[in-house]
């Protein structure tokens, strides 16, 4: 029987349910179980595709083109799985499916209501999606971790709570358990850990028909025993069912934190799961990774030039991909967030301090990254940053819009086309070096981009990117864009050493750019950050970090292999330079 673990949250949203759900899945997967994950978002949007990054953070893209909540990115990175768009369930999707059924006459003239029709649809969706293989081996998962977004008591999440109240009886008690994540505030005035918000949250959850099996307490410092006993007494659980999840140096320590407090043992007995007792290599690697990240001494700084820099979750996968690559080369990462609009001459006139501060950050960075984005605001600032990186021979990576703007910059300053632009920003440009794609539907926003996993063919054998990908003939990466480089102007660029080394299968879309006579000037039309993993960093980001740390040429000369001290060992304890570890390819 499938085992279902529902993760709910109380007191505040953004408490860390996604990381905790991912961590629970990780420690269960390390026991040899096949684990899948579902994220429920109670908003009425069909998917996350039309959100501003300031709403819920970045929009994560899946292989099948699903535009989903960033928590699915956490699931994929932690569990190393490939999810589909139906693993993200929203109120909009549920209501849409029920209304479509009603229009077809599936309800035979009955009154369609929240209970039972909406709640039944939620249960059916979860049971169907839980069986979809996610490991690439076509084996049906054994455990499904379900994260319910928002906070218990929110009016929009009520149908989902009611659905799971019924669901626990449908699948039987031994196949369903509830983990409730709550906040333990610690006012600075007294320094005392307060349990009242958690008591109230659990009482509300119980009143709605769900009883938590584990209460995971988010706190700044480790939970005191007296506090744990108080929560146990007032929330009607055993002390061992109260789990402390305090702030740690790295999110990769959270699975280890849960493991140390006996979460696997509890879930094994509560859900009657057969769990292997042998040594777990996967968790050993997580421990090594966490230990290494804590003791890194050398530092590498990357300037992230974007327009959503006030909210770090806007670039969650980008930051994670940089962290994975920095860890692989044993460097501590420093990200310098730069609002691209601050680099523009108009800012010099209006806010000179802001302008000079932004340029100081850019000039002091070891490498420059221009990520994806939409809209005209800040694009000229990004072009200034790209121009500086090209002229100063600073390592540069442009992703999606970043690559398109690198093409614009080169056209303006090398090819001598001062009005070169994207038709997204200047439809009247005489040199439209970036144009909208034929299949783009300007009348509708949602789901009309070129989305999901697409193949990119390398057109040359001496490309840096091809070497970083392990000399592969092609790569398959995830896309999310409406505009593309104008293929009719390709020859003008290549004559000057600006090469389009990767193209789509038909040879019509430019996917990867490289600039000759530059340490690392790369642009990719796809989003490589979505497939980066802690132990398998994304090659374009790895190349940027290697170039920024001055190690790229040595890495390429070694055949794209890291030295033994940069590789995770399969043994317990921590890796050292003296470990007898054979050199292994980093990624692909």
XYZ file of C-alpha atoms in Angstrom:
588
model
C 0.000 0.000 0.000
C 1.067 3.553 -0.766
C 2.065 5.534 2.347
C 0.967 9.181 2.473
C 2.688 11.830 4.617
C 0.834 15.163 4.765
C 2.894 18.204 5.795
C 0.840 21.149 7.079
C 1.978 24.485 8.523
C 0.798 26.754 11.296
C 1.323 30.236 12.765
C 2.966 31.804 9.684
C 3.509 30.945 6.021
C 7.039 30.589 4.667
C 8.026 28.636 7.765
C 10.057 26.031 5.883
C 7.500 23.344 5.063
C 9.092 22.769 1.657
C 12.555 22.058 3.078
C 11.089 19.843 5.825
C 8.942 17.896 3.322
C 12.021 17.462 1.085
C 14.141 16.385 4.067
C 11.584 13.793 5.214
C 11.550 12.417 1.667
C 15.361 12.372 1.590
C 15.807 10.316 4.762
C 13.126 7.854 3.607
C 14.749 7.548 0.177
C 18.096 6.893 1.885
C 16.404 3.826 3.435
C 15.824 2.343 -0.007
C 12.224 3.505 -0.466
C 10.883 5.074 -3.670
C 9.560 8.536 -2.768
C 7.449 11.049 -4.690
C 6.157 14.481 -3.665
C 3.090 16.634 -4.324
C 2.759 20.352 -3.587
C -0.721 21.801 -3.017
C -1.143 25.555 -3.497
C -4.552 26.909 -2.436
C -4.510 29.889 -4.840
C -6.988 30.016 -7.753
C -4.303 30.387 -10.463
C -4.107 27.325 -12.716
C -0.315 27.331 -12.352
C 2.556 29.611 -11.314
C 3.362 30.707 -14.887
C 1.864 34.198 -14.723
C 3.194 35.153 -11.270
C 5.658 37.961 -10.663
C 8.715 36.543 -8.841
C 7.849 38.940 -5.986
C 4.610 36.971 -5.346
C 5.876 33.479 -4.520
C 9.500 33.538 -5.667
C 10.759 32.047 -8.910
C 8.663 29.990 -11.295
C 10.194 26.514 -11.512
C 9.954 24.669 -14.861
C 9.651 20.883 -15.166
C 10.601 18.492 -17.990
C 7.038 18.432 -19.324
C 6.857 22.246 -19.421
C 4.891 22.626 -16.197
C 5.370 26.054 -14.580
C 5.172 25.313 -10.877
C 5.929 26.484 -7.338
C 9.611 26.692 -6.359
C 9.098 23.989 -3.688
C 9.003 21.401 -6.479
C 12.546 22.541 -7.217
C 13.476 21.648 -3.634
C 11.882 18.211 -4.032
C 13.792 17.551 -7.252
C 17.124 18.723 -5.830
C 16.828 16.888 -2.496
C 15.364 13.645 -3.841
C 17.041 13.712 -7.286
C 13.739 12.946 -9.033
C 11.885 14.294 -12.097
C 8.358 15.512 -11.382
C 5.499 16.492 -13.710
C 3.111 19.449 -13.749
C 0.402 17.371 -12.032
C 2.640 17.130 -8.953
C 1.644 20.763 -8.331
C -2.048 20.914 -7.436
C -3.861 24.260 -7.197
C -7.409 25.303 -6.365
C -7.649 26.539 -9.963
C -6.768 23.109 -11.406
C -9.264 21.308 -9.154
C -12.140 23.698 -9.869
C -11.336 23.650 -13.580
C -11.457 19.842 -13.706
C -14.733 19.697 -11.725
C -16.366 22.422 -13.856
C -15.270 20.626 -17.059
C -16.879 17.415 -15.744
C -20.077 19.310 -14.916
C -20.201 20.790 -18.428
C -19.810 17.295 -19.915
C -22.698 16.084 -17.768
C -20.600 13.663 -15.720
C -22.563 14.451 -12.534
C -25.904 13.383 -14.069
C -27.786 16.515 -13.145
C -26.745 16.605 -9.487
C -25.929 19.795 -7.576
C -22.123 20.169 -7.738
C -20.764 21.164 -4.307
C -17.473 21.636 -2.469
C -18.322 18.521 -0.426
C -18.313 15.909 -1.894
C -17.321 16.860 -5.466
C -14.330 19.172 -4.894
C -13.015 17.096 -1.955
C -13.395 13.854 -3.950
C -11.554 15.402 -6.901
C -8.647 16.365 -4.585
C -8.413 12.817 -3.204
C -8.581 11.216 -6.647
C -5.880 13.571 -7.972
C -3.522 12.765 -5.077
C -4.063 8.985 -5.319
C -3.534 8.991 -9.103
C -0.449 11.243 -9.065
C 1.194 9.376 -6.174
C 1.536 6.306 -8.408
C 3.439 8.084 -11.218
C 7.125 6.946 -11.316
C 9.594 9.776 -10.723
C 12.980 8.016 -10.502
C 13.393 7.275 -14.199
C 13.167 3.519 -13.558
C 9.382 3.197 -14.038
C 8.978 1.793 -10.503
C 5.848 2.981 -8.697
C 6.667 5.072 -5.597
C 6.058 3.613 -2.135
C 5.805 6.894 -0.212
C 4.129 10.164 -1.220
C 5.004 13.340 0.710
C 2.243 15.957 0.302
C 2.888 19.574 1.278
C -0.167 21.747 1.842
C 0.808 25.374 1.172
C -0.310 28.299 3.300
C -1.339 28.131 6.958
C -3.920 25.989 8.733
C -7.057 28.094 9.173
C -6.743 29.974 5.863
C -10.138 30.119 4.208
C -8.777 29.051 0.796
C -7.190 25.844 2.154
C -10.341 24.592 3.903
C -11.465 22.257 1.051
C -8.037 20.599 1.102
C -8.064 20.103 4.883
C -11.543 18.573 4.621
C -10.396 16.352 1.746
C -7.528 14.974 3.849
C -9.800 14.545 6.872
C -11.838 12.149 4.733
C -8.723 10.736 3.045
C -7.208 9.441 6.304
C -10.156 7.065 6.698
C -10.252 6.098 3.018
C -6.620 4.873 2.980
C -6.652 3.662 6.627
C -4.651 4.954 9.576
C -1.543 2.803 8.950
C -1.096 4.417 5.521
C -1.511 8.096 6.424
C 0.214 10.427 8.860
C 0.348 14.178 9.391
C 3.434 16.262 10.131
C 2.578 19.731 11.404
C 5.256 22.434 11.124
C 4.885 25.261 13.619
C 6.829 28.288 14.816
C 8.321 28.642 18.292
C 8.985 32.391 18.622
C 11.687 33.625 20.971
C 11.147 37.303 21.846
C 14.474 39.110 22.245
C 13.214 40.910 25.359
C 13.009 37.692 27.420
C 14.822 35.128 25.277
C 12.160 32.608 26.293
C 10.796 30.091 23.781
C 7.010 30.515 23.508
C 4.694 27.564 22.844
C 1.287 29.296 22.762
C 1.198 29.875 18.952
C 1.916 26.160 18.418
C -0.760 25.131 20.935
C -3.328 27.310 19.147
C -2.278 26.041 15.716
C -2.552 22.366 16.730
C -5.914 23.036 18.416
C -7.203 24.572 15.179
C -5.889 21.639 13.116
C -7.588 19.187 15.503
C -10.828 21.138 15.279
C -10.722 20.597 11.507
C -10.377 16.840 11.944
C -6.628 16.187 11.573
C -4.384 15.110 14.453
C -0.638 15.664 13.983
C 1.592 12.619 14.417
C 4.770 14.708 14.483
C 5.023 18.364 15.477
C 8.104 19.922 13.893
C 9.053 23.095 15.716
C 10.884 25.795 13.771
C 13.025 27.861 16.129
C 16.218 29.905 16.066
C 17.999 27.825 18.726
C 17.628 24.211 19.844
C 14.394 23.433 21.709
C 14.757 23.197 25.492
C 13.530 19.954 27.106
C 11.009 21.779 29.275
C 9.543 23.442 26.172
C 9.354 20.114 24.362
C 7.520 18.546 27.311
C 5.105 21.468 27.475
C 4.251 21.088 23.767
C 3.862 17.338 24.311
C 1.437 17.871 27.213
C -0.740 20.590 25.656
C -0.731 19.193 22.111
C -1.551 15.597 23.087
C 1.570 13.894 21.662
C 4.522 11.965 23.130
C 7.734 13.976 23.727
C 9.509 11.975 20.983
C 6.840 13.199 18.546
C 7.998 16.795 19.086
C 10.891 17.417 16.686
C 13.202 20.423 16.893
C 14.142 22.001 13.561
C 16.337 24.916 14.589
C 18.277 27.218 12.275
C 21.330 25.478 10.788
C 24.308 26.605 8.706
C 23.042 24.879 5.558
C 19.662 23.489 4.460
C 21.494 20.241 3.654
C 21.825 19.687 7.403
C 18.039 19.446 7.878
C 17.737 15.759 6.796
C 20.560 14.922 9.236
C 18.760 16.861 11.991
C 15.579 14.834 11.451
C 17.520 11.572 11.241
C 19.264 12.282 14.570
C 15.891 12.738 16.295
C 14.541 9.349 15.217
C 12.067 10.494 12.556
C 12.768 7.435 10.359
C 12.177 5.044 13.261
C 8.914 6.752 14.194
C 7.570 6.787 10.619
C 8.635 3.176 10.143
C 6.561 1.988 13.122
C 3.677 4.437 12.609
C 3.229 3.564 8.917
C 4.373 -0.065 9.199
C 7.084 0.448 6.578
C 9.852 -2.097 5.865
C 13.059 -0.109 6.233
C 16.604 -1.287 5.577
C 18.907 -1.059 8.593
C 22.171 -1.198 6.626
C 24.557 1.772 6.368
C 23.021 4.495 4.220
C 25.508 5.857 1.656
C 23.171 8.645 0.574
C 23.026 10.232 4.045
C 26.798 9.804 4.430
C 27.245 11.918 1.291
C 24.849 14.548 2.665
C 26.868 14.699 5.883
C 30.117 15.087 3.965
C 28.561 17.797 1.820
C 27.339 19.702 4.887
C 30.677 19.353 6.667
C 32.585 20.573 3.618
C 30.302 23.577 3.130
C 30.970 24.615 6.751
C 34.748 24.531 6.482
C 35.387 26.176 3.119
C 38.070 28.870 3.307
C 38.571 30.195 -0.241
C 35.865 32.560 -1.469
C 34.481 33.337 -4.903
C 32.114 36.248 -5.588
C 29.515 36.383 -8.363
C 27.623 39.540 -9.326
C 23.993 38.620 -10.007
C 22.637 41.421 -12.195
C 18.838 41.218 -12.277
C 15.625 43.142 -11.748
C 14.104 41.097 -8.881
C 17.043 41.361 -6.485
C 15.017 42.613 -3.492
C 13.685 39.067 -2.923
C 16.285 36.276 -3.040
C 13.641 33.585 -3.711
C 13.137 35.218 -7.134
C 16.368 33.495 -8.150
C 16.175 30.432 -5.852
C 17.341 27.835 -8.407
C 20.048 30.156 -9.754
C 21.485 30.609 -6.252
C 21.275 26.854 -5.582
C 23.068 26.094 -8.871
C 25.842 28.546 -7.923
C 26.096 26.953 -4.457
C 26.338 23.429 -5.919
C 29.130 24.527 -8.255
C 31.007 26.478 -5.569
C 30.880 23.471 -3.265
C 32.178 21.191 -6.036
C 35.305 23.357 -6.404
C 35.664 23.875 -2.620
C 34.940 27.608 -2.573
C 32.608 29.595 -0.375
C 30.116 31.500 -2.501
C 29.397 35.197 -2.127
C 26.518 36.496 -4.249
C 26.486 40.252 -4.877
C 22.897 41.213 -5.760
C 22.797 44.166 -8.152
C 19.581 45.810 -9.318
C 20.296 46.227 -13.047
C 18.442 49.572 -13.173
C 21.064 50.964 -10.750
C 23.768 50.536 -13.429
C 22.012 52.847 -15.903
C 23.098 56.480 -16.521
C 19.670 57.799 -15.423
C 20.396 56.475 -11.911
C 23.672 58.463 -11.913
C 21.618 61.639 -12.371
C 18.874 60.762 -9.863
C 20.662 58.645 -7.206
C 24.449 58.866 -7.701
C 25.262 56.970 -4.484
C 23.139 54.019 -5.582
C 24.758 54.103 -9.031
C 28.334 54.098 -7.724
C 27.532 51.432 -5.118
C 26.131 49.139 -7.846
C 29.172 49.631 -10.077
C 31.522 49.086 -7.153
C 29.830 45.713 -6.481
C 30.079 44.735 -10.139
C 33.735 45.729 -10.487
C 34.769 43.843 -7.336
C 33.105 40.546 -8.368
C 35.041 37.562 -9.736
C 32.324 36.719 -12.272
C 29.080 38.114 -13.694
C 25.743 36.339 -14.066
C 22.731 37.817 -15.886
C 19.708 35.532 -15.280
C 16.365 35.337 -17.084
C 13.598 37.913 -16.793
C 10.775 39.691 -18.579
C 10.000 43.315 -19.392
C 12.051 46.315 -20.441
C 12.904 47.730 -16.993
C 16.587 47.306 -16.178
C 17.574 45.801 -19.541
C 19.968 48.648 -20.434
C 21.707 48.159 -17.080
C 22.172 44.475 -17.881
C 23.648 45.389 -21.262
C 26.119 47.754 -19.503
C 27.148 44.903 -17.175
C 27.607 42.514 -20.111
C 29.684 45.117 -21.976
C 31.923 45.559 -18.929
C 32.367 41.779 -18.491
C 33.285 41.369 -22.185
C 35.784 44.233 -22.267
C 37.364 43.439 -18.892
C 37.543 39.710 -19.739
C 35.554 38.821 -16.629
C 33.861 35.385 -16.605
C 30.266 35.847 -17.758
C 27.193 33.633 -17.968
C 23.941 34.835 -19.519
C 20.819 32.713 -18.998
C 17.753 33.080 -21.272
C 17.244 36.882 -21.397
C 20.894 37.194 -20.301
C 22.001 35.427 -23.479
C 19.654 37.530 -25.663
C 21.039 40.748 -24.180
C 24.615 39.522 -24.745
C 23.688 39.235 -28.436
C 22.236 42.777 -28.347
C 25.357 44.152 -26.646
C 27.700 42.565 -29.189
C 25.587 43.789 -32.103
C 25.637 47.366 -30.782
C 29.287 47.658 -29.771
C 31.144 45.326 -32.154
C 28.966 44.968 -35.248
C 28.175 48.696 -35.165
C 24.381 48.473 -34.995
C 23.571 51.067 -32.265
C 19.811 50.413 -32.387
C 20.134 46.592 -32.174
C 17.518 45.274 -29.751
C 14.918 42.653 -29.010
C 11.460 43.156 -30.520
C 10.198 42.595 -26.959
C 11.618 46.016 -26.030
C 11.764 47.868 -29.370
C 9.403 46.488 -32.031
C 10.586 49.185 -34.491
C 14.334 48.378 -34.315
C 16.076 48.263 -37.720
C 18.331 45.484 -36.381
C 16.020 43.074 -34.527
C 18.660 40.624 -33.281
C 16.101 38.973 -30.956
C 12.604 38.237 -32.296
C 9.418 36.613 -31.039
C 8.902 32.971 -31.969
C 6.256 31.988 -34.528
C 4.308 29.877 -32.006
C 4.149 32.697 -29.437
C 0.532 33.725 -28.783
C 0.538 37.417 -27.768
C -3.179 37.307 -26.872
C -2.795 34.878 -23.985
C -0.141 34.865 -21.255
C -0.426 31.505 -19.476
C 1.385 28.484 -20.937
C 2.162 30.087 -24.320
C 5.967 30.096 -24.119
C 8.427 27.504 -25.392
C 8.466 25.376 -22.266
C 10.053 22.214 -20.904
C 12.861 19.864 -21.856
C 14.291 20.375 -25.361
C 17.345 18.973 -27.099
C 20.323 21.176 -27.995
C 22.854 19.874 -30.555
C 26.498 20.972 -30.370
C 27.640 22.269 -33.780
C 31.363 22.225 -33.057
C 33.748 19.879 -31.242
C 36.054 22.535 -29.744
C 33.488 24.359 -27.611
C 34.114 25.000 -23.900
C 30.483 24.148 -23.146
C 30.703 20.834 -24.968
C 33.770 19.910 -22.907
C 31.996 20.916 -19.689
C 29.113 18.624 -20.625
C 31.554 15.698 -20.934
C 32.007 16.004 -24.717
C 28.351 15.127 -25.297
C 26.929 15.451 -28.809
C 23.751 16.978 -27.410
C 22.189 18.020 -24.104
C 18.576 18.146 -22.942
C 17.705 21.132 -20.773
C 14.561 23.008 -19.723
C 13.350 26.137 -21.521
C 11.025 29.031 -20.716
C 11.030 31.815 -23.310
C 8.906 33.662 -25.877
C 11.741 35.276 -27.853
C 14.755 33.879 -29.711
C 17.923 35.087 -31.434
C 17.184 36.073 -35.046
C 18.690 33.198 -37.107
C 18.901 35.357 -40.250
C 21.639 37.508 -38.651
C 23.750 34.578 -37.405
C 26.527 34.919 -40.007
C 27.255 38.566 -39.054
C 28.146 37.453 -35.506
C 30.133 34.328 -36.384
C 32.335 36.287 -38.799
C 33.556 38.287 -35.765
C 34.193 35.301 -33.445
C 30.823 35.343 -31.629
C 29.882 31.682 -32.091
C 26.539 29.912 -31.810
C 27.957 26.550 -30.697
C 24.622 24.960 -29.749
C 21.395 24.938 -31.750
C 18.070 23.127 -31.579
C 17.414 19.884 -33.494
C 16.181 21.738 -36.585
C 19.148 24.124 -36.505
C 16.780 27.118 -36.435
C 17.091 28.250 -32.799
C 20.319 29.512 -31.279
C 20.783 27.809 -27.891
C 24.395 28.378 -26.747
C 26.788 31.249 -27.481
C 30.531 31.474 -26.850
C 32.941 34.321 -27.524
C 36.411 33.560 -28.859
C 39.453 35.081 -27.101
C 37.671 35.406 -23.745
C 38.265 33.298 -20.604
C 34.565 32.447 -20.258
C 31.856 34.376 -22.086
C 28.873 32.023 -22.385
C 25.153 32.422 -22.920
C 22.458 29.740 -22.902
C 18.857 30.111 -24.061
C 17.708 27.374 -21.669
C 17.658 27.364 -17.850
C 20.397 24.952 -16.679
C 19.747 25.816 -13.005
C 16.557 23.722 -13.004
C 18.501 20.461 -13.369
C 21.423 21.283 -11.059
C 21.831 18.904 -8.113
C 23.948 19.175 -4.940
C 26.225 16.325 -6.030
C 25.824 16.957 -9.807
C 26.286 20.683 -10.466
C 25.076 22.228 -13.718
C 27.946 22.527 -16.285
C 27.333 26.186 -17.347
C 27.331 27.309 -13.695
C 30.297 25.073 -12.874
C 32.183 26.675 -15.762
C 31.387 30.164 -14.452
C 32.639 29.298 -10.940
C 35.766 27.562 -12.263
C 36.584 30.565 -14.460
C 35.890 33.005 -11.598
C 38.219 30.996 -9.325
C 40.918 30.828 -12.037
C 40.629 27.022 -12.344
C 38.826 26.539 -15.657
C 41.827 25.888 -17.905
C 43.303 23.358 -15.461
C 39.938 21.614 -15.239
C 39.628 21.386 -19.037
C 43.203 20.132 -19.395
C 42.450 17.327 -16.905
C 39.607 16.174 -19.131
C 36.923 17.884 -17.048
C 37.741 16.065 -13.818
C 37.984 17.535 -10.349
C 40.936 16.768 -8.108
C 40.315 14.118 -5.395
C 39.763 16.682 -2.658
C 36.891 18.176 -4.651
C 35.015 14.880 -4.918
C 32.630 13.249 -2.441
C 33.879 9.936 -1.107
C 31.633 6.932 -0.534
C 33.033 6.336 2.924
C 31.916 7.714 6.248
C 33.819 10.573 7.768
C 34.923 13.584 5.785
C 36.909 13.684 2.577
C 40.522 14.807 2.788
C 43.133 15.530 0.106
C 44.791 12.237 1.062
C 41.683 10.120 0.522
C 42.199 7.418 -2.065
C 39.362 8.507 -4.294
C 39.496 7.893 -8.008
C 38.851 10.956 -10.094
C 35.326 10.993 -11.480
C 33.551 13.170 -14.051
C 31.632 15.954 -12.400
C 28.342 15.876 -14.203
C 27.266 14.286 -17.425
